[in-house]
Coordinates of C-alpha atoms and ligand atoms in Angstrom, one line a residue:
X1 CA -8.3 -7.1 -23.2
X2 CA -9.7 -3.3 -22.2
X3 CA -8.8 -2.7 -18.6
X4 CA -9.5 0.3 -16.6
X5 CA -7.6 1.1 -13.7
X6 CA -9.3 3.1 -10.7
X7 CA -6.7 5.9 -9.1
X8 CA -4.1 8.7 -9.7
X9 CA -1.2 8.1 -7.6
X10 CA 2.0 6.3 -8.0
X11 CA 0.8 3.1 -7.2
X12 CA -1.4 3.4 -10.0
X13 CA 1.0 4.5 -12.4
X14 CA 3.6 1.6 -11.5
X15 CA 0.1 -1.0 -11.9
X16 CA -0.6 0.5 -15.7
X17 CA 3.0 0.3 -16.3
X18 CA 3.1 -3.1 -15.6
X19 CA -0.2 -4.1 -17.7
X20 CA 1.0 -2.0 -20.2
X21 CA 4.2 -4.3 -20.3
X22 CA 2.0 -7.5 -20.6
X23 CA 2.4 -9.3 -24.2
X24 CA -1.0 -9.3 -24.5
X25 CA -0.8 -5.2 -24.7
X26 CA -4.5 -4.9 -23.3
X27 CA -6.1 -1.5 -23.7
X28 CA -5.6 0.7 -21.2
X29 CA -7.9 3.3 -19.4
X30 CA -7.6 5.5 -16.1
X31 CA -10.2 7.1 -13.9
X32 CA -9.3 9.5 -12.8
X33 CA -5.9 9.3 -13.3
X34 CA -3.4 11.9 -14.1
X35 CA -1.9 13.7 -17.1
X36 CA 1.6 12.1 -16.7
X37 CA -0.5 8.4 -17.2
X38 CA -1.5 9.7 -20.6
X39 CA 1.2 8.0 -22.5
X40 CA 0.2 4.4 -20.8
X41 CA -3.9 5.1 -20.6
X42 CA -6.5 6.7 -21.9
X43 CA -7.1 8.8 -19.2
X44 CA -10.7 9.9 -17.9
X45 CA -10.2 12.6 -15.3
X46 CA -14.0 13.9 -15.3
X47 CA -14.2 10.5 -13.4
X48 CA -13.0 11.6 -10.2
X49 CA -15.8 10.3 -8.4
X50 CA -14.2 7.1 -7.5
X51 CA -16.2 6.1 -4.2
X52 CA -19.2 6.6 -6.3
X53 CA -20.1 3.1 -7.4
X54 CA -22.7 4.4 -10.0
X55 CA -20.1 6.9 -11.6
X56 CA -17.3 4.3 -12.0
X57 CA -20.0 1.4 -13.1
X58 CA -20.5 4.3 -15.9
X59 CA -17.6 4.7 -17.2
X60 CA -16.7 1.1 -17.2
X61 CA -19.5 0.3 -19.4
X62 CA -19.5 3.3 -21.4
X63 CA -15.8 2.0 -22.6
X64 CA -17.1 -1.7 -22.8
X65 CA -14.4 -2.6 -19.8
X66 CA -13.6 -6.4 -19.5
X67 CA -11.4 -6.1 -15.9
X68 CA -11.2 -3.7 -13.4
X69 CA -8.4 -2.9 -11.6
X70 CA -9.3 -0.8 -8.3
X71 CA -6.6 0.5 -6.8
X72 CA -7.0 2.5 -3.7
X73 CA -9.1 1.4 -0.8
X74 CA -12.0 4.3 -0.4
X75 CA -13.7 2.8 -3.6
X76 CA -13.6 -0.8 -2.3
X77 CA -14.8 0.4 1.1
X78 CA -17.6 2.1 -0.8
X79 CA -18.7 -0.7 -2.4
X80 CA -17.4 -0.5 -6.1
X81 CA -16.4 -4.0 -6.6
X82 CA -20.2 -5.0 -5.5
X83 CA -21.7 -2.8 -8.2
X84 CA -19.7 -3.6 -11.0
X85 CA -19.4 -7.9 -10.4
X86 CA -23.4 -7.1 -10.0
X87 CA -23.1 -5.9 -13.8
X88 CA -21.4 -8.7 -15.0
X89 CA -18.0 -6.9 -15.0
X90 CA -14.8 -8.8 -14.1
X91 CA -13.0 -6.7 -10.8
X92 CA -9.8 -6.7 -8.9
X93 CA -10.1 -6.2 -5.9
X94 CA -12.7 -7.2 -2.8
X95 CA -16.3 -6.4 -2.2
X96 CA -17.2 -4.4 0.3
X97 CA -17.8 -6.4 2.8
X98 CA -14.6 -8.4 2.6
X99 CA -13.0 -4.6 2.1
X100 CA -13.5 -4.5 6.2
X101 CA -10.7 -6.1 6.8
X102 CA -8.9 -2.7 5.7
X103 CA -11.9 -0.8 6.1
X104 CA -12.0 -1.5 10.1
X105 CA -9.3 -2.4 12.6
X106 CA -11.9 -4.0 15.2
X107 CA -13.2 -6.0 12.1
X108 CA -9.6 -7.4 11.0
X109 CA -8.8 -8.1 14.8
X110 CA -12.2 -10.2 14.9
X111 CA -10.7 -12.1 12.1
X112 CA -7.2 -12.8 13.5
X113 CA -8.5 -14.1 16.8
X114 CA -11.1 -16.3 15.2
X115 CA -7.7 -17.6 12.5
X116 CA -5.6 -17.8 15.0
X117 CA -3.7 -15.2 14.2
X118 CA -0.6 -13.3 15.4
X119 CA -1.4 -9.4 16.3
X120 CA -1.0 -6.8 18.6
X121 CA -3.6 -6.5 21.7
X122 CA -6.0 -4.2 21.5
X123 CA -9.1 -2.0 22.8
X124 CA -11.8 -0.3 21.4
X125 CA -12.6 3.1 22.4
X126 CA -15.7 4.7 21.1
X127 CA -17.2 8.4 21.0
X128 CA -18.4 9.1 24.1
X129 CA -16.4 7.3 26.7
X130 CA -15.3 8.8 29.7
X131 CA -12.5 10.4 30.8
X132 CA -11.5 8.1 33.1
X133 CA -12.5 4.8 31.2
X134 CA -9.8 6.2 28.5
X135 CA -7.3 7.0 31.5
X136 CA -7.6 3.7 32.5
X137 CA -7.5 1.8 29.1
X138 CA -3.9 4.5 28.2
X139 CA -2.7 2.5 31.6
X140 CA -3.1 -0.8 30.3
X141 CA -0.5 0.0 27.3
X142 CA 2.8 1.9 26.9
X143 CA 5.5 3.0 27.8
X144 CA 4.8 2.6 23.5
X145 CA 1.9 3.8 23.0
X146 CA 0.1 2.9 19.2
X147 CA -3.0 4.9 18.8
X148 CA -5.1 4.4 16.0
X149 CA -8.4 5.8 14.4
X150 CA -10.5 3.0 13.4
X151 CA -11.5 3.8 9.9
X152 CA -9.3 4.8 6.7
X153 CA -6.9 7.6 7.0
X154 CA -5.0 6.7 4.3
X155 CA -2.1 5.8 6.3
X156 CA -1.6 8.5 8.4
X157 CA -4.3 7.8 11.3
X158 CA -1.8 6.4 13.7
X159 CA 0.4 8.0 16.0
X160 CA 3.1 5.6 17.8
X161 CA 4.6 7.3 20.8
X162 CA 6.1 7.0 24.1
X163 CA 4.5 10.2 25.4
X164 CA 1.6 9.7 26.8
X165 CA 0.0 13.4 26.4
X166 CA 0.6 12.8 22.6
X167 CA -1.2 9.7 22.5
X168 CA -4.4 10.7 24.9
X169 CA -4.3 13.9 22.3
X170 CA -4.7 11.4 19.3
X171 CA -7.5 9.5 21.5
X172 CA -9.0 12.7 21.9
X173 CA -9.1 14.0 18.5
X174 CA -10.1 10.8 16.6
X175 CA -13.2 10.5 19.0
X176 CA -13.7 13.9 18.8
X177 CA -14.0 13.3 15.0
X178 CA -16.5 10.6 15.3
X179 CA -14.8 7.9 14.8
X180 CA -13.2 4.9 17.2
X181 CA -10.2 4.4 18.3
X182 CA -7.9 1.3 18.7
X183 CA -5.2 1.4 21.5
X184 CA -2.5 -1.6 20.9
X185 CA 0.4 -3.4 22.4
X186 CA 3.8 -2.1 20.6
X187 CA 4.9 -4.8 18.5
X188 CA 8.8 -5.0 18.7
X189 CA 10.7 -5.7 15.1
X190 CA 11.6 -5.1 11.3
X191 CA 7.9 -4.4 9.1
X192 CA 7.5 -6.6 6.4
X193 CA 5.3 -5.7 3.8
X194 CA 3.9 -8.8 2.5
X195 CA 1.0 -8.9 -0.9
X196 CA -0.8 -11.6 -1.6
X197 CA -2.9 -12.2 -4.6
X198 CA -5.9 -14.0 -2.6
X199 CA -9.0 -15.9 -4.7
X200 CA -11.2 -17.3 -2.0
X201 CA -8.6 -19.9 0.0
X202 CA -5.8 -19.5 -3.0
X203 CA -3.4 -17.4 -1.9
X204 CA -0.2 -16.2 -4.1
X205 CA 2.5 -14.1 -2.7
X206 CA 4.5 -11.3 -4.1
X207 CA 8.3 -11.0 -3.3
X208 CA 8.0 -9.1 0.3
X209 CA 9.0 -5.4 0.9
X210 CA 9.9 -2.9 3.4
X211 CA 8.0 0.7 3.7
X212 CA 9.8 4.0 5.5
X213 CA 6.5 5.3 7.2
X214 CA 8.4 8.4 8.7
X215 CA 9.0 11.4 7.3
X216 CA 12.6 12.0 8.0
X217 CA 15.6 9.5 8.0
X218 CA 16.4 7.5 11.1
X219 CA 12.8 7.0 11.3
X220 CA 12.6 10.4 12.7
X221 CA 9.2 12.8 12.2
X222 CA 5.7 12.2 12.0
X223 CA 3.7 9.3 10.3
X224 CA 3.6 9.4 6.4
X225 CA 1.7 7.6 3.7
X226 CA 5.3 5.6 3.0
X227 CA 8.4 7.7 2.2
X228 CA 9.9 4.7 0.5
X229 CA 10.7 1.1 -0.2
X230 CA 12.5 -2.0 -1.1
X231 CA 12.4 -5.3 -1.9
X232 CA 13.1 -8.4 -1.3
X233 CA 14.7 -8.4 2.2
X234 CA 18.2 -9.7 2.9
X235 CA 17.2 -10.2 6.2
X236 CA 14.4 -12.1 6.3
X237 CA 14.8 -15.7 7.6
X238 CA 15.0 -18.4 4.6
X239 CA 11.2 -19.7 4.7
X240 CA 10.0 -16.6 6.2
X241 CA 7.2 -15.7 3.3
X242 CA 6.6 -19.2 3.3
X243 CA 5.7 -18.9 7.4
X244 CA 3.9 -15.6 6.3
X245 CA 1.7 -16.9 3.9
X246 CA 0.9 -20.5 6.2
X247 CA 0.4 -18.6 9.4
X248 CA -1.1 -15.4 8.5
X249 CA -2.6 -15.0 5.1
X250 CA -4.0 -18.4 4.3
X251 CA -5.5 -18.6 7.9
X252 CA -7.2 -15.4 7.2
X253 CA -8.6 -16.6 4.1
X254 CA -10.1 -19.5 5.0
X255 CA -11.9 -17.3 7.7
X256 CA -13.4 -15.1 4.9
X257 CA -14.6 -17.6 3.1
X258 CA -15.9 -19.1 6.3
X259 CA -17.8 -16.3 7.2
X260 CA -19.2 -16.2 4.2
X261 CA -17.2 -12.8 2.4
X262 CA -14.2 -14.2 0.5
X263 CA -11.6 -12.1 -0.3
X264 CA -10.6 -11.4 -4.2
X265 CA -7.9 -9.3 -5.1
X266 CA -5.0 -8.3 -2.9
X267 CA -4.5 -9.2 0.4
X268 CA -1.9 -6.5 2.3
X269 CA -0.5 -8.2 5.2
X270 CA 1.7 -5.5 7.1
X271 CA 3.8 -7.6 10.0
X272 CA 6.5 -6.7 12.7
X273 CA 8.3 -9.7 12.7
X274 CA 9.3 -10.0 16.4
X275 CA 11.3 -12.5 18.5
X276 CA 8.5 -15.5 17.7
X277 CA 8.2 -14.8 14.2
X278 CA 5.7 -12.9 11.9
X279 CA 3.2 -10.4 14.2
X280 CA 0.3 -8.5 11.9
X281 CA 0.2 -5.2 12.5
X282 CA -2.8 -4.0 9.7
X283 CA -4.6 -5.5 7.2
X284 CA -5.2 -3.4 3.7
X285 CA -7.4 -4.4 1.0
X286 CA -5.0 -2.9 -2.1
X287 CA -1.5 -2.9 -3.0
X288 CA 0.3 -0.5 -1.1
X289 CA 2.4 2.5 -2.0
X290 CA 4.7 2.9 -2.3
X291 CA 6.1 -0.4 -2.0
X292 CA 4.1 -1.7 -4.9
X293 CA 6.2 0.5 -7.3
X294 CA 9.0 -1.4 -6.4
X295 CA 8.0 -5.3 -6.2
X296 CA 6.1 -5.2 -9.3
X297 CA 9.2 -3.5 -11.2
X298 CA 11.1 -7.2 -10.8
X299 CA 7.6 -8.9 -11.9
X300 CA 8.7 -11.0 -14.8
X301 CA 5.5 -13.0 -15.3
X302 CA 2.2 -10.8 -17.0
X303 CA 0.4 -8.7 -14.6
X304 CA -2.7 -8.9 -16.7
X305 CA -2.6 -12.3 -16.5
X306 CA -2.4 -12.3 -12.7
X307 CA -4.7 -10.0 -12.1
X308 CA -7.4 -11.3 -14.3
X309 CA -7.1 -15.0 -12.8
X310 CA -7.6 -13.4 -9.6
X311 CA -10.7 -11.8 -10.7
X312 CA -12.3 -14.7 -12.7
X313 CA -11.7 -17.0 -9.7
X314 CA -9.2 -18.7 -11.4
X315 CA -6.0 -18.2 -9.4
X316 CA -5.1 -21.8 -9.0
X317 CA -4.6 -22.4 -12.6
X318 CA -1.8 -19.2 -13.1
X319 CA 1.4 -20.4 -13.3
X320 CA 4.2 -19.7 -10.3
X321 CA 4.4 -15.9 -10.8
X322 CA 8.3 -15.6 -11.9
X323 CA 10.6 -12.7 -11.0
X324 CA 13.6 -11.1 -11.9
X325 CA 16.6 -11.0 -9.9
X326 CA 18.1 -8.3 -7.6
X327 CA 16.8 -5.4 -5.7
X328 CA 14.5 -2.8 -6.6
X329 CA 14.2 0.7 -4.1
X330 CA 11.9 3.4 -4.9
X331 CA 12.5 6.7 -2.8
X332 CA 9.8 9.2 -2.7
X333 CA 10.1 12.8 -3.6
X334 CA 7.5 14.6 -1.3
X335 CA 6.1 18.1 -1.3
X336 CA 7.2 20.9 1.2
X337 CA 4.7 20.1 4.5
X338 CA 4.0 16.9 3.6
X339 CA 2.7 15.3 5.1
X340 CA 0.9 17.9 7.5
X341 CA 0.4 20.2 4.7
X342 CA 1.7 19.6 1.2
X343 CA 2.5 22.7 -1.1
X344 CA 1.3 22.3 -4.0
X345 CA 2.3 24.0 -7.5
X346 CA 6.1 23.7 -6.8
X347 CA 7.3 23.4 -10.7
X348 CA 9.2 20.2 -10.8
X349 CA 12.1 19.0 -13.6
X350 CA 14.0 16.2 -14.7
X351 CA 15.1 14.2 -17.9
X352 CA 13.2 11.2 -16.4
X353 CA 10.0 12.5 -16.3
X354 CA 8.4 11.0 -19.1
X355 CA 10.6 7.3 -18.5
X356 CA 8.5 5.1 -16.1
X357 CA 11.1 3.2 -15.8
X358 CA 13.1 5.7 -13.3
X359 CA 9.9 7.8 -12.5
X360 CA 6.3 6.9 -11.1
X361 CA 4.3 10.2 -10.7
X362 CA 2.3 10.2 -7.4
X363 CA 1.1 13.8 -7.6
X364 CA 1.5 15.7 -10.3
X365 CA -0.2 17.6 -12.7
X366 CA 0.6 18.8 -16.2
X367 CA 0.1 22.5 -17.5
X368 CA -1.2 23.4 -21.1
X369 CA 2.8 24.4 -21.6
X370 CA 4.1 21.0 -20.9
X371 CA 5.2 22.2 -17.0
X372 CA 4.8 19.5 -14.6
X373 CA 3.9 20.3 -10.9
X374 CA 3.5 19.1 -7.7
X375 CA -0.1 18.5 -6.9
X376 CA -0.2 16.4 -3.8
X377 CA 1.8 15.1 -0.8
X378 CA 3.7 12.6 -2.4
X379 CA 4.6 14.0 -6.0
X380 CA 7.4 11.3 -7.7
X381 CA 8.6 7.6 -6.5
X382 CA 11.8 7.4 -8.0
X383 CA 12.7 3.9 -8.9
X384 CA 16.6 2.0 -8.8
X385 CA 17.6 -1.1 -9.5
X386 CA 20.3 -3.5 -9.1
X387 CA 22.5 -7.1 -8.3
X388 CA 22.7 -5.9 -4.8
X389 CA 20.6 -3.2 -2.4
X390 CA 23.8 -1.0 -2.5
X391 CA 23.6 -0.8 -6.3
X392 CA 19.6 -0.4 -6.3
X393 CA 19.7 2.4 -4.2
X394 CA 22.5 4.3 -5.3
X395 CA 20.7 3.9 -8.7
X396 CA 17.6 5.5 -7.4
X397 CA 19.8 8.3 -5.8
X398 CA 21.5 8.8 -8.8
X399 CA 17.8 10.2 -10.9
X400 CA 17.0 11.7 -7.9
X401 CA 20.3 13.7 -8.0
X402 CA 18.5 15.5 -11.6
X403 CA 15.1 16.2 -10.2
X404 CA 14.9 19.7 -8.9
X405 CA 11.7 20.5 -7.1
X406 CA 11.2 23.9 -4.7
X407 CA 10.9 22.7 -1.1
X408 CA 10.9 19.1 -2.4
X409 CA 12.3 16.5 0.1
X410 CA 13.0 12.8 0.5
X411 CA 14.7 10.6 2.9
X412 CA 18.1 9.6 1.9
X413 CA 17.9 6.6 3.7
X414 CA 15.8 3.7 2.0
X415 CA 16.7 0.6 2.7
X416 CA 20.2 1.9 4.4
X417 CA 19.5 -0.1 7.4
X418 CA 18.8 -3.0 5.5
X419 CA 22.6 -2.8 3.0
X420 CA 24.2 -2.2 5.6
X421 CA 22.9 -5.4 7.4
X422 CA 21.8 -3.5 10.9
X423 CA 18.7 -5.6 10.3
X424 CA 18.9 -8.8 12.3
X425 CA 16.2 -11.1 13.5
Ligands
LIG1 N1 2.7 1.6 2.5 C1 1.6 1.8 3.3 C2 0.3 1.7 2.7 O1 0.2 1.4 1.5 O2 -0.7 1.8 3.4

């Protein structure tokens, strides 16, 4: 099978790895990809264009592609998945329209409420409102305050805060900028990250995973992208994926196909799970990184397989998706700035670079001479595994301990809280 996977970052890198792993040994091709990909995928980096439907419908033909594998969530939200089913061409991932539930937080509340659904209050402010109608809704939340700008921000569009200032100054800015904004209720408890391979009302989870959205350990520092992750979760109660999947995902599910825009591909449910059980917090219509680097490293079953039932609608024939056993972290290695302002160019060295079985690259580049560089926010997600989370992370801390990077930093506290069994619920 030819597969060509849309993206560059590390999520992308740990999704070829794992096709390129399947016994089948499909062919593989990246758009646009990045350098360090080269010795999984052919990579095609003058596509860059990847919320250009047309451009990406290209290149998939031009390589006579029989599945693709869309990886972030601009391109779905631009409609790629429409364009290329429209050509005949197997896709991972959601049309546009079911791409909303990502694409727009007033859209994925609509859906809870009419699923019955678990969430976080909210309101809708839009460009334009006055001063003392936004007054008035910041006095019907806190003392938490969770502001978010209602569009994709890749991660980074919501400030959570107890100071008011702060949060009317996010209100401000994201309505300055056009777009809407959602104020919510705080919702109290550990994030689960759960993904679920979802064919119209078929739904499949993945093992479930924890992201570090802060920048600094003890949760300290501004929103990130995800400084790290791990997976499974000690703490989570015995049937607890089991309640996820029954309460929240296959609810949702039913309502897409209801409405008449089933979902196909992956289904992101982020959750707090509070005193009552599993709460969503976001919807996202793509795996997410950088917890994806770590679940599908303990994937035992074939990924093409998976991923291809999903997108030929046949998801209830796949056999139970097996995994291994044991813990897998991955702790990012971010850029100086990040995630304000990322410093790019920072030469970057290791004896793991080339082994994507300790490194994913998230933002690198590679020079004529072989030197590897930081080219974005996030530039490595440094995998470890183990029998326990102790071992699994004191693995990953172990390649870390060889990569040297200028003004490179990472939190050396993934999944601390978790070993340590400070996570109750
Ligand atoms: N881990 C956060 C995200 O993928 O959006």
């Amino acid at each position: 099978m030819r597969i060509l996977v849309i993206g560059s970052g590390g999520r992308e890198h740990a999704l070829l790895k794992g096709l390129a792993n399947d016994p089948s040994a499909p062919e593989l091709h990246v758009a646009p990809g990045s350098p360090a990909f080269a010795q999984l995928a052919t990579v095609h980096p003058e596509y860059s264009q990847v919320d250009d439907p047309q451009r990406m419908l290209e290149l998939a033909q031009s390589i006579a592609a029989e599945l693709v594998v869309v990886g972030p969530e601009v391109p779905l939200v631009a409609g790629v998945a429409d364009v290329l089913r429209e050509a005949g061409i197997l896709v991972f991932g959601p049309n546009q329209d079911a791409a909303q539930i990502e694409g727009s937080k007033k859209f994925a509340k609509d859906v809870m409420e009419a699923a019955g659904v678990a969430t976080a209050r909210a309101e809708q402010l839009t460009p334009g409102t006055a001063d003392a109608d936004i007054e008035a809704a910041l006095d019907r939340f806190g003392p938490q305050f969770v502001v978010k700008d209602d569009g994709l921000a890749g991660g980074k569009g919501v400030v959570v805060t107890e100071d008011r200032a702060a949060a009317r100054a996010h209100v401000d800015a994201v309505l300055g900028a056009g777009n809407p904004v959602l104020l919510e209720s705080f919702l109290d408890g550990p994030e689960v990250s759960l993904f679920c391979l979802v064919d119209g009302e078929t739904v499949v989870p993945l093992l479930p995973a924890q992201d570090h959205k802060r920048a600094f350990d003890n949760d300290e520092g501004p929103n990130t992208g995800g400084m790290g992750a791990y997976t499974p979760l000690p703490w989570l109660p015995k049937r607890g994926v089991e309640r996820i999947v029954n309460e929240v995902c296959v609810p949702v599910a039913k309502e897409m196909v209801r409405r008449g825009t089933p979902y196909s591909g992956l289904l992101y449910a982020g959750l707090a799970w509070g005193k009552e059980g599993p709460s969503v917090v976001e919807f996202n219509c793509r795996f997410g990184d950088p917890e994806t680097q770590a679940v599908l490293s303990l994937l035992e079953s074939p990924l093409a397989e998976a991923l291809h039932a999903v997108a030929a609608g046949e998801l209830a024939q796949l056999p139970p998706l097996e995994w291994k056993d044991g813990y897998a972290v991955t702790v990012v290695l971010a850029a100086e700035g990040y995630p304000a302002s990322p410093v790019k160019g920072a030469e970057i060295s290791s004896p793991d670079l080339d082994n994507p079985e300790k490194i994913l690259h998230a933002g690198t580049t590679v020079e004529e001479d072989g030197a590897v560089r930081a080219n974005g926010g996030r530039v490595l997600n440094v995998l470890g595994h183990g029998s326990t989370l102790h071992e699994a992370r004191g693995n990953a801390y172990v390649v870390l301990d060889e990569v040297a990077m200028d003004g490179g930093f990472y939190r050396y506290d993934i999944g601390l809280p978790a070993a340590q069994e400070r996570i109750r619920v």
